[in-house]
Coordinates of N, CA and C in Angstrom, one line a residue:
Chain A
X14 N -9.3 74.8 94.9 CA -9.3 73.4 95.3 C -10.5 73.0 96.2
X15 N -10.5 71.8 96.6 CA -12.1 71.2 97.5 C -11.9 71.9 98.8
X16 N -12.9 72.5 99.3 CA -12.8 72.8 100.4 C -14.0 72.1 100.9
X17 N -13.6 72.0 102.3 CA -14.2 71.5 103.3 C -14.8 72.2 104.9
X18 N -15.5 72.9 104.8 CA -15.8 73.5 106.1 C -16.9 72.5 107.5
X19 N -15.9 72.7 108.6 CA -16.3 71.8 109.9 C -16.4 72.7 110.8
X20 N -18.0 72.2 111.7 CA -18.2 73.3 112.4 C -18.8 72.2 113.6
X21 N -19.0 73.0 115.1 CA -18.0 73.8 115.3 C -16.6 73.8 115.5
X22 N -15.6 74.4 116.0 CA -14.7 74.9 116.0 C -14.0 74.1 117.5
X23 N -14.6 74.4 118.7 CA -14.3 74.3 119.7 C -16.1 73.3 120.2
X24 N -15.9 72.5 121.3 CA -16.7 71.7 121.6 C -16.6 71.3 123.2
X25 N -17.1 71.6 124.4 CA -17.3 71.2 125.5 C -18.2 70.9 126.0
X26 N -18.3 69.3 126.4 CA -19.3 68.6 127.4 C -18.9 67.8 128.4
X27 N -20.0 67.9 128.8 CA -20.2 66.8 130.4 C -19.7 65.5 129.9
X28 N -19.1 64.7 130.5 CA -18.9 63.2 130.6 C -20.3 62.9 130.7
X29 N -20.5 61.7 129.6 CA -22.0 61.5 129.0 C -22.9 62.3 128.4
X30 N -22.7 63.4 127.8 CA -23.5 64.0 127.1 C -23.2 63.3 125.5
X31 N -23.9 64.3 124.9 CA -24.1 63.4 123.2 C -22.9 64.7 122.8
X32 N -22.3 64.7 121.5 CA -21.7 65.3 120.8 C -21.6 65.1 119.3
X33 N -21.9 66.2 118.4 CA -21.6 66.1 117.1 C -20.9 67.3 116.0
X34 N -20.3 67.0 115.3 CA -19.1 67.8 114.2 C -20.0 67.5 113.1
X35 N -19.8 69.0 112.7 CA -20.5 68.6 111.3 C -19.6 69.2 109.9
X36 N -19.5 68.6 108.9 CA -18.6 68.9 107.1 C -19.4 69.3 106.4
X37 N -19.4 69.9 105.9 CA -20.1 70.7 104.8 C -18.9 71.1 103.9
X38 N -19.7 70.7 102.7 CA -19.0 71.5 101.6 C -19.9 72.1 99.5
X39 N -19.3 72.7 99.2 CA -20.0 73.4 98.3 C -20.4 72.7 97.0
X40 N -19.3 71.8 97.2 CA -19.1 70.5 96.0 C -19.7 69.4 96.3
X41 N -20.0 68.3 95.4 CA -20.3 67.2 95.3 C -19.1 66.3 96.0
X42 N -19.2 65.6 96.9 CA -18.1 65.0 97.2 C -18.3 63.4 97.0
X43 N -16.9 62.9 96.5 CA -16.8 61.5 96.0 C -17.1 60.4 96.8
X44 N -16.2 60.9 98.0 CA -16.2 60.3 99.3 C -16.0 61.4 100.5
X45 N -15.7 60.5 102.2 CA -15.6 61.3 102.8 C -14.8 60.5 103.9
X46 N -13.8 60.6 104.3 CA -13.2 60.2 105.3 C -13.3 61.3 107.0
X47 N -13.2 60.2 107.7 CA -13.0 60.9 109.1 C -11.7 60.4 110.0
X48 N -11.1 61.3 110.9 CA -10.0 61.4 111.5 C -10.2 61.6 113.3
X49 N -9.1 60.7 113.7 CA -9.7 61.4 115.6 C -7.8 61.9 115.8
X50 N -7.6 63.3 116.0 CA -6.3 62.9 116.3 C -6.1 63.3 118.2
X51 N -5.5 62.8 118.6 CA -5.5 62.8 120.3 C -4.6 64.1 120.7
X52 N -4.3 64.9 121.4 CA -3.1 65.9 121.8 C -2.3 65.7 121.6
X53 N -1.8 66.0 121.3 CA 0.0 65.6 121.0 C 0.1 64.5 120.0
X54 N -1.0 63.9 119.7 CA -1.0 62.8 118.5 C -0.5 63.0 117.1
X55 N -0.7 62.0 116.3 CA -1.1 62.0 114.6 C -2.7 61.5 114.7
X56 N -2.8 62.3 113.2 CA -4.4 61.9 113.1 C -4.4 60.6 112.9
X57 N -5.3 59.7 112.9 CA -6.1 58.1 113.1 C -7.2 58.2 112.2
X58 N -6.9 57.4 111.4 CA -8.5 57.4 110.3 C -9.3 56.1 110.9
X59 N -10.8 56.8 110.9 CA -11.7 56.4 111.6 C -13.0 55.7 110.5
X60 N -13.1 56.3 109.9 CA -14.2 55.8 108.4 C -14.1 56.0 107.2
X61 N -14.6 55.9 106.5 CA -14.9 56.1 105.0 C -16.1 56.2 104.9
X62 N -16.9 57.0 104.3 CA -18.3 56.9 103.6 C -18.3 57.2 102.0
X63 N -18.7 56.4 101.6 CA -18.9 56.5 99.7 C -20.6 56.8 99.5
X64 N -21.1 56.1 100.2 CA -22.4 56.1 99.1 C -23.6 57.2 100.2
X65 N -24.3 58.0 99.0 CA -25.1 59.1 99.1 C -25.9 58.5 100.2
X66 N -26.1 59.0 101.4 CA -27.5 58.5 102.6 C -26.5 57.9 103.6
X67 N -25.0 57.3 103.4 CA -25.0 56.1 103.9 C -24.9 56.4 105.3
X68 N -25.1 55.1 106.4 CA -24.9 55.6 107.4 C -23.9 54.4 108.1
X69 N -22.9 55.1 108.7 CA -22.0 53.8 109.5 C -21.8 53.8 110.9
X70 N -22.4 52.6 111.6 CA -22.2 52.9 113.3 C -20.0 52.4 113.8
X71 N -20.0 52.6 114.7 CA -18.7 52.0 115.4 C -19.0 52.5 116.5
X72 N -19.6 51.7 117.6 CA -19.5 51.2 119.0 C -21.0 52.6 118.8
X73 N -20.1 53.6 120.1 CA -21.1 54.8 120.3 C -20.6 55.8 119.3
X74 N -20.2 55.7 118.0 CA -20.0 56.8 116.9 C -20.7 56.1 115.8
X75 N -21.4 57.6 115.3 CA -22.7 57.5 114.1 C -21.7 58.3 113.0
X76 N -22.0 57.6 112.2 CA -21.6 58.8 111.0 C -22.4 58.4 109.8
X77 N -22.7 60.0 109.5 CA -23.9 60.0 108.3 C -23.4 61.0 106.7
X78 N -23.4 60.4 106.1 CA -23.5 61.1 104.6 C -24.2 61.7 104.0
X79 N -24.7 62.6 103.8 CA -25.7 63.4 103.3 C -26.5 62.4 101.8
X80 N -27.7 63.3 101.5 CA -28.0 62.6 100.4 C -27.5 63.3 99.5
X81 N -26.9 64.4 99.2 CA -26.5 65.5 98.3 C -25.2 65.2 98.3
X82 N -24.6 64.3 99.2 CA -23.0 64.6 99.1 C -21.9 65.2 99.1
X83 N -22.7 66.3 99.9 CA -22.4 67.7 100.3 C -22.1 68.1 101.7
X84 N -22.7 67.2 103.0 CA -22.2 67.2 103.9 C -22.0 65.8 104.8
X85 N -21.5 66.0 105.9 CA -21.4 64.2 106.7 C -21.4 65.0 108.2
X86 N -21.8 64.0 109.2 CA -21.7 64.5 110.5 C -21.1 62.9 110.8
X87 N -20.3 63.4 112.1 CA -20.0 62.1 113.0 C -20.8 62.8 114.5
X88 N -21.6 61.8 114.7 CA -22.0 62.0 116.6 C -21.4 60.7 117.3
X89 N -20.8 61.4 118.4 CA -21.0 61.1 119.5 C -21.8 60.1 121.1
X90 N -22.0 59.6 121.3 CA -23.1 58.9 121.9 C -22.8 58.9 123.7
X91 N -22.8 59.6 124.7 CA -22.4 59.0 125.7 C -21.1 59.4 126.1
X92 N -20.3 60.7 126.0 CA -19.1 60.6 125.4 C -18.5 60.6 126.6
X93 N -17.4 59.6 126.3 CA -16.1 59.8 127.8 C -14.7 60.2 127.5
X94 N -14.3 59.9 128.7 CA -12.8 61.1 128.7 C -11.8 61.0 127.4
X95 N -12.2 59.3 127.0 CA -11.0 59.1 125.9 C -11.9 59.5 125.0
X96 N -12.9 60.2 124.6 CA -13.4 60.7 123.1 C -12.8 62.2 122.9
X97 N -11.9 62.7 123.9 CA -11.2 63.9 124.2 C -10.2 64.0 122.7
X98 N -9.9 65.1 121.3 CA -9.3 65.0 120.8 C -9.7 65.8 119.7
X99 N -9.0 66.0 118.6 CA -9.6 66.5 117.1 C -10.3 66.2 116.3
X100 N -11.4 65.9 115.8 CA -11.8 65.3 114.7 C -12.0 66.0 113.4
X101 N -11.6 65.3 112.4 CA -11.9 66.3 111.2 C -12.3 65.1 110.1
X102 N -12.6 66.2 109.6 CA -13.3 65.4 108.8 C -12.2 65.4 106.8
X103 N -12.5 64.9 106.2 CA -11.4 64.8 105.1 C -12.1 64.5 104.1
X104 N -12.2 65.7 102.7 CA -12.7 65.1 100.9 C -11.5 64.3 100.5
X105 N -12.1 63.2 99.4 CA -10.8 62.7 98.6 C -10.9 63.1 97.6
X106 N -9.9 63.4 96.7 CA -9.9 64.1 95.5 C -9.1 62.7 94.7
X107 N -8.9 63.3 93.4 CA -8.7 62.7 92.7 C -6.8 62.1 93.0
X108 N -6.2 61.0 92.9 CA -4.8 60.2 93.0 C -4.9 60.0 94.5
X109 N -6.1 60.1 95.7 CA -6.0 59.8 96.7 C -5.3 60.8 98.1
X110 N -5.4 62.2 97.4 CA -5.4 63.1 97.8 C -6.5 63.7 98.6
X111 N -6.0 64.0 100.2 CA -7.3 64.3 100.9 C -7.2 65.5 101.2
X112 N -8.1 66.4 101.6 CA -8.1 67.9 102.1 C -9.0 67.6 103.1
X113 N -8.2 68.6 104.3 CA -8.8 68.2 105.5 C -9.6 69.5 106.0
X114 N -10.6 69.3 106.5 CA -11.6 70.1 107.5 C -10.2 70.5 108.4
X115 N -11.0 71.9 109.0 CA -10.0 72.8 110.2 C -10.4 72.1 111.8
X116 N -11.0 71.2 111.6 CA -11.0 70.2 113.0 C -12.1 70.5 114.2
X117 N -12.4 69.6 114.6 CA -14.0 70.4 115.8 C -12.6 69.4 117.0
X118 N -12.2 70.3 118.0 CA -11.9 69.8 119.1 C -12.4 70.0 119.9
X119 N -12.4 68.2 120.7 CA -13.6 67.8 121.9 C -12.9 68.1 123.2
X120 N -13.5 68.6 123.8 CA -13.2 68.4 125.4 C -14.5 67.9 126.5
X121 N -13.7 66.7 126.6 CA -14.9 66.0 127.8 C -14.6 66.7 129.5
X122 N -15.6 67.2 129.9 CA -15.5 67.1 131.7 C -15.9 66.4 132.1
X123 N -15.0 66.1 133.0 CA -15.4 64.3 133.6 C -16.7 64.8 134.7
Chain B
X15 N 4.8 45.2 112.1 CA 5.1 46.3 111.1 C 5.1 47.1 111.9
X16 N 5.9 48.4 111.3 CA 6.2 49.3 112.1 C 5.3 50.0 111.5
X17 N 4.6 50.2 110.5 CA 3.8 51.4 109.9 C 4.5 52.6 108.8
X18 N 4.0 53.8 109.4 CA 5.1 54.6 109.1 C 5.7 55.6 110.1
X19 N 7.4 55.8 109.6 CA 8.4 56.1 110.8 C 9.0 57.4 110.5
X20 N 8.5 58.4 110.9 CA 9.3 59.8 110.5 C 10.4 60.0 111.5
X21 N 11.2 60.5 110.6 CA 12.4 61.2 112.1 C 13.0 62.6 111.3
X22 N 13.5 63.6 112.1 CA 13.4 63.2 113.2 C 11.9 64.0 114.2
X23 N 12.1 63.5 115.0 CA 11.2 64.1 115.7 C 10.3 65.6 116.3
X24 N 11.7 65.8 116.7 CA 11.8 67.7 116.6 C 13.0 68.1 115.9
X25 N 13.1 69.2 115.3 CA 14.1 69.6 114.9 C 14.0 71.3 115.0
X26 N 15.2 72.1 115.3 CA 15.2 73.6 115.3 C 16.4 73.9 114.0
X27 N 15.8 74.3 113.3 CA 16.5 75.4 112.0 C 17.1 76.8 112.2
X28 N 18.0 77.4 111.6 CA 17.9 78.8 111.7 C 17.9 79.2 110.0
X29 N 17.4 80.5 110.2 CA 16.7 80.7 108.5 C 17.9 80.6 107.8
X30 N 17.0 79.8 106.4 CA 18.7 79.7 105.4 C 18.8 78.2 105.3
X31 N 19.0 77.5 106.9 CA 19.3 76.1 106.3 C 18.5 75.3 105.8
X32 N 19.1 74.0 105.4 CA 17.8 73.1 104.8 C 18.3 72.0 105.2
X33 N 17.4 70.8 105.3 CA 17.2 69.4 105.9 C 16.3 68.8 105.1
X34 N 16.5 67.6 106.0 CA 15.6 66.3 104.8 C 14.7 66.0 106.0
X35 N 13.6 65.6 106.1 CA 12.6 64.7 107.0 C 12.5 63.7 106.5
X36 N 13.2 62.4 107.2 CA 12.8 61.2 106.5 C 11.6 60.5 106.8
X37 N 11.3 59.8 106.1 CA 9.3 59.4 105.9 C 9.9 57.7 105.3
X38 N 9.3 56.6 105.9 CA 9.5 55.3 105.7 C 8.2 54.6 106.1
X39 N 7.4 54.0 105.1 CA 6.6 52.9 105.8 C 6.6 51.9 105.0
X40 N 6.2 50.3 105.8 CA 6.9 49.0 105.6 C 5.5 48.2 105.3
X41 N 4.5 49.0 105.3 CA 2.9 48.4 104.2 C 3.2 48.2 102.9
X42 N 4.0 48.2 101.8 CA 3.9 48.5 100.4 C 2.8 49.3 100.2
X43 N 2.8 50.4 100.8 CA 1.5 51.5 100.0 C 2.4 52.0 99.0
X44 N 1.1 52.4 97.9 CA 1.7 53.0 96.9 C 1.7 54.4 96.8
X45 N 0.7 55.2 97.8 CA 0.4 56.2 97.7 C 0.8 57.2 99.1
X46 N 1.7 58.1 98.8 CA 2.3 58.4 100.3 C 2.5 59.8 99.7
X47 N 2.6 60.8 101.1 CA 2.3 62.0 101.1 C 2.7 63.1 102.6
X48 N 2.6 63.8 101.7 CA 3.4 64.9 103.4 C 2.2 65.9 103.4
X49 N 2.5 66.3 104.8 CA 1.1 67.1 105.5 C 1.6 68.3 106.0
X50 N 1.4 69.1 106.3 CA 2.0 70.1 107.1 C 0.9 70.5 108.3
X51 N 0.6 70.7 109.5 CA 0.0 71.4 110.1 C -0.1 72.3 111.1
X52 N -0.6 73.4 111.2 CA -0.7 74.5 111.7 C -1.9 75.0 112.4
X53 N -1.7 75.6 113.8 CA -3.1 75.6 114.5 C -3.9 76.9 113.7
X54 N -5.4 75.7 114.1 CA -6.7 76.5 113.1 C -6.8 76.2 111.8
X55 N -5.7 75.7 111.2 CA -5.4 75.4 110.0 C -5.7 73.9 109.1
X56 N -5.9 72.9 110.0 CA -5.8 71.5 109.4 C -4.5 71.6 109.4
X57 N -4.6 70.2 108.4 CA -3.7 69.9 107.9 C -3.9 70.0 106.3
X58 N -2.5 70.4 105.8 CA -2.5 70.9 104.6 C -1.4 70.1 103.8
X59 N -1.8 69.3 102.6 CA -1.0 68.6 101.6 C -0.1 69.4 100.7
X60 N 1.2 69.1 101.3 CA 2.6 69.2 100.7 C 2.6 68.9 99.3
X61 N 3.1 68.0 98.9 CA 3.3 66.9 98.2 C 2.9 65.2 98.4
X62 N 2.6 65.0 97.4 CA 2.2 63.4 96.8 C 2.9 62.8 96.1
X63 N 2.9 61.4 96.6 CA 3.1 60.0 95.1 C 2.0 59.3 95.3
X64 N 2.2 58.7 93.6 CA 1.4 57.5 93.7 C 2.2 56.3 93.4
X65 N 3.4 56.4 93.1 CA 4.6 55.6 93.1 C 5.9 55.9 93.0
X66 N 6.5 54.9 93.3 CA 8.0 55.1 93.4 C 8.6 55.8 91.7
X67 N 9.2 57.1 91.9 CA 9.2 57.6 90.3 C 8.2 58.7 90.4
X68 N 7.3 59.1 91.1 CA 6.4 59.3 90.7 C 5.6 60.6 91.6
X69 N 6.1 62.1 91.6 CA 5.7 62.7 92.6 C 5.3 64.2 92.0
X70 N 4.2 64.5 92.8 CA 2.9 65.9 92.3 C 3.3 67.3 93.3
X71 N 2.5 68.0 93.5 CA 2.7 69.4 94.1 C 0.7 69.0 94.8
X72 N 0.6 69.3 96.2 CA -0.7 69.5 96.8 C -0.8 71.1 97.0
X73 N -1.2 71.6 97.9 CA -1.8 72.6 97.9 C -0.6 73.9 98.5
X74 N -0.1 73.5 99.3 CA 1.2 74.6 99.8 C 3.0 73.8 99.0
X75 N 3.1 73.5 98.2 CA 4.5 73.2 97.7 C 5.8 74.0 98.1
X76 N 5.6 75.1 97.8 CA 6.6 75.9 97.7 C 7.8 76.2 98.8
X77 N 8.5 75.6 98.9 CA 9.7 75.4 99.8 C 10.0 74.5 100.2
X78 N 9.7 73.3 99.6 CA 9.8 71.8 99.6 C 10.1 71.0 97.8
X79 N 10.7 70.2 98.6 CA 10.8 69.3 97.2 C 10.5 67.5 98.1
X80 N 10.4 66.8 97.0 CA 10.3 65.5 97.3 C 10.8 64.5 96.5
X81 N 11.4 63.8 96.7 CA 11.6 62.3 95.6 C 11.0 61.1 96.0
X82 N 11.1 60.4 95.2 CA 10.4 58.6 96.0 C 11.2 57.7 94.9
X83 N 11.9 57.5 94.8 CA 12.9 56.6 94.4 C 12.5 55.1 94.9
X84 N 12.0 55.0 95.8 CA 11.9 53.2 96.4 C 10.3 53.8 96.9
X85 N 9.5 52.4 96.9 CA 8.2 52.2 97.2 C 8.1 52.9 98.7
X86 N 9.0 52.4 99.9 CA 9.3 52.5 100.6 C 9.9 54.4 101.2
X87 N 9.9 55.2 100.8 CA 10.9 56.2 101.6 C 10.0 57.5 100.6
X88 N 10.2 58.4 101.0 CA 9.3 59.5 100.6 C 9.9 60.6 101.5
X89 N 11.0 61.4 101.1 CA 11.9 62.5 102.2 C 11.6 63.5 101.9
X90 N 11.3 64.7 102.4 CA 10.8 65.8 102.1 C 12.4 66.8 102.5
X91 N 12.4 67.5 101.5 CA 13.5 68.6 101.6 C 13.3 69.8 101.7
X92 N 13.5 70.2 102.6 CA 13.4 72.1 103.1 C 15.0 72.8 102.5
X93 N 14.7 73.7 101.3 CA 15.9 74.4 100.6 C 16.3 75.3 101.2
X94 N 15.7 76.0 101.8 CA 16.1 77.0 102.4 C 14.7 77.8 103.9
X95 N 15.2 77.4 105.0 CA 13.9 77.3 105.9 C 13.8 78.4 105.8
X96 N 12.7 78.9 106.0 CA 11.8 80.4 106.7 C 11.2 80.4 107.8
X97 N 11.3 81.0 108.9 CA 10.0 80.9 110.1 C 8.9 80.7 109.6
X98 N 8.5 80.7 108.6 CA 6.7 80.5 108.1 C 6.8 78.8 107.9
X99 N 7.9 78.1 107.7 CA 8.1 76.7 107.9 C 7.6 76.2 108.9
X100 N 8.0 77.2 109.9 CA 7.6 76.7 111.7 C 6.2 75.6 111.4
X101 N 6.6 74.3 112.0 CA 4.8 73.5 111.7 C 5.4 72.4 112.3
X102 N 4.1 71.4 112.3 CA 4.1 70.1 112.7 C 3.8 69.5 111.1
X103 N 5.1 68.6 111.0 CA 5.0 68.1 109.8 C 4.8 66.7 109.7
X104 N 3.3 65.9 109.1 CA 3.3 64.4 109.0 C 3.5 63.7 107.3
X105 N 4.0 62.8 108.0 CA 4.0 62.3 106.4 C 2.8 60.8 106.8
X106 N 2.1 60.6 105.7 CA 1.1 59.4 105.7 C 0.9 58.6 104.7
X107 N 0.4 57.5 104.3 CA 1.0 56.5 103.4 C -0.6 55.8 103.1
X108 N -1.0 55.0 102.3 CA -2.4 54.5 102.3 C -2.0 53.6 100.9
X109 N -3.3 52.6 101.0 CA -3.9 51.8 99.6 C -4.5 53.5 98.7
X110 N -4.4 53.0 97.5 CA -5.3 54.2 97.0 C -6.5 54.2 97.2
X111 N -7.2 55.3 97.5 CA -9.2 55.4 97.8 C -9.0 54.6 99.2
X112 N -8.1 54.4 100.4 CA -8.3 54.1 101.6 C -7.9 54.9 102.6
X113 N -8.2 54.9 103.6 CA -8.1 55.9 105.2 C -6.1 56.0 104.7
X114 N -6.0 57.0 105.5 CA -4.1 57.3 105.3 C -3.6 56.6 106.7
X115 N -2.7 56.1 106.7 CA -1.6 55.9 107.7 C -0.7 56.8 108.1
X116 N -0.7 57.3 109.4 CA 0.2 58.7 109.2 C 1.1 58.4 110.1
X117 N 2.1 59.1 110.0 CA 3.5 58.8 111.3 C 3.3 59.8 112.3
X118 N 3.8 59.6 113.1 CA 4.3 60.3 114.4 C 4.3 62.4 114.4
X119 N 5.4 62.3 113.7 CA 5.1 63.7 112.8 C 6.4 64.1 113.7
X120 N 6.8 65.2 112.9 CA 8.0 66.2 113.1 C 7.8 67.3 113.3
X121 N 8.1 67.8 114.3 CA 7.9 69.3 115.3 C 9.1 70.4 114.5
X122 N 8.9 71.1 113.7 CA 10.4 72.0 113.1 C 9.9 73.3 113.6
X123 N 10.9 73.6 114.3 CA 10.9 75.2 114.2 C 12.1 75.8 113.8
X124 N 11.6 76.7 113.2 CA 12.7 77.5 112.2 C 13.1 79.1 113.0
X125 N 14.1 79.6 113.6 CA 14.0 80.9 113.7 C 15.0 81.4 113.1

């Protein structure tokens, strides 16, 4: 099945530092969605990317698509206490079926 | 709208029994689905629909079943728990080819 590998794993910064998660995978991917889930939360879908390059801002989060379609990073800009949480990243497969990255969780120090 | 509504919330098993997790959301998505997650692990796809009538096997199936009879409701059934059940279970709902809507999610532990 699609696999999805997200790195790193574990993530600690200063309040205001930059931060980034990166997906990679072995396959051609169709699309790529991304997730923030909070402690004790449900995940929260955060983007979509379809097209090869593309790049999409939201506020202080970058998210980029590879041109190979093979990997995507979401950064970080500035980060504060509420960027604190999971993010993963997610392939879609075919009937709208997603497989999810094993999650880069953030921890901000204030 | 409420979204989507799983209950119940937590639940403790002992091995052997079985339950239903009910899964409801009030979008008319057509496309709804159960997750299971486990630390280090993501989240991992149960079972899918893409409509009422209409349901697949994802990547861990085995000790679950599902029906979807109404657009609406998508219950996931545990036949017989095992401690390896033990998870945080979400169920999530979406347009097809858009971000998922996911519920609250269900704490089971099984011993």
């Amino acid at each position: 099945g699609q696999q999805v590998m997200q790195i790193p794993q574990y993530q600690h910064v200063q309040e205001g530092e930059d931060f980034t998660t990166y997906c990679n995978s072995s396959t051609t991917l169709s699309n790529i969605q991304w997730y923030k889930q909070r402690p004790g939360g449900h995940p929260v879908f955060l983007i979509q990317l379809v097209k090869s390059g593309e790049v999409k801002k939201q506020k202080r989060l970058t998210f980029q698509f590879g041109e190979a379609k093979k990997n995507s990073s979401l950064h970080i800009t500035a980060t504060q206490t509420t960027d604190v949480g999971t993010y993963f990243c997610a392939a879609l497969t075919g009937a709208n079926n997603l497989f999810f990255g094993t999650g880069t969780r953030l921890t901000v120090i204030p | 709208n409420a979204g989507v509504t799983q209950t119940p919330k937590f639940q403790v098993l002992k091995t052997g029994q079985s339950m239903t997790l009910q899964c409801a959301q009030d979008m008319n998505h057509e496309y709804m689905s159960w997750y299971r997650q486990d630390p280090g692990m993501g989240l991992r796809l149960i079972h899918y629909s893409v409509g009422a009538g209409i349901t697949d096997q994802g990547e861990v199936p085995n000790g679950y079943n599902v029906s979807r009879s109404t657009t609406e409701d998508f219950p996931l059934r545990l036949l017989s728990a095992a401690p390896s059940q033990t998870s945080v279970y979400f169920c999530a709902s979406s347009y097809s080819g858009t971000g998922l809507h996911f519920g609250n999610g269900t704490r089971l532990t099984v011993t």
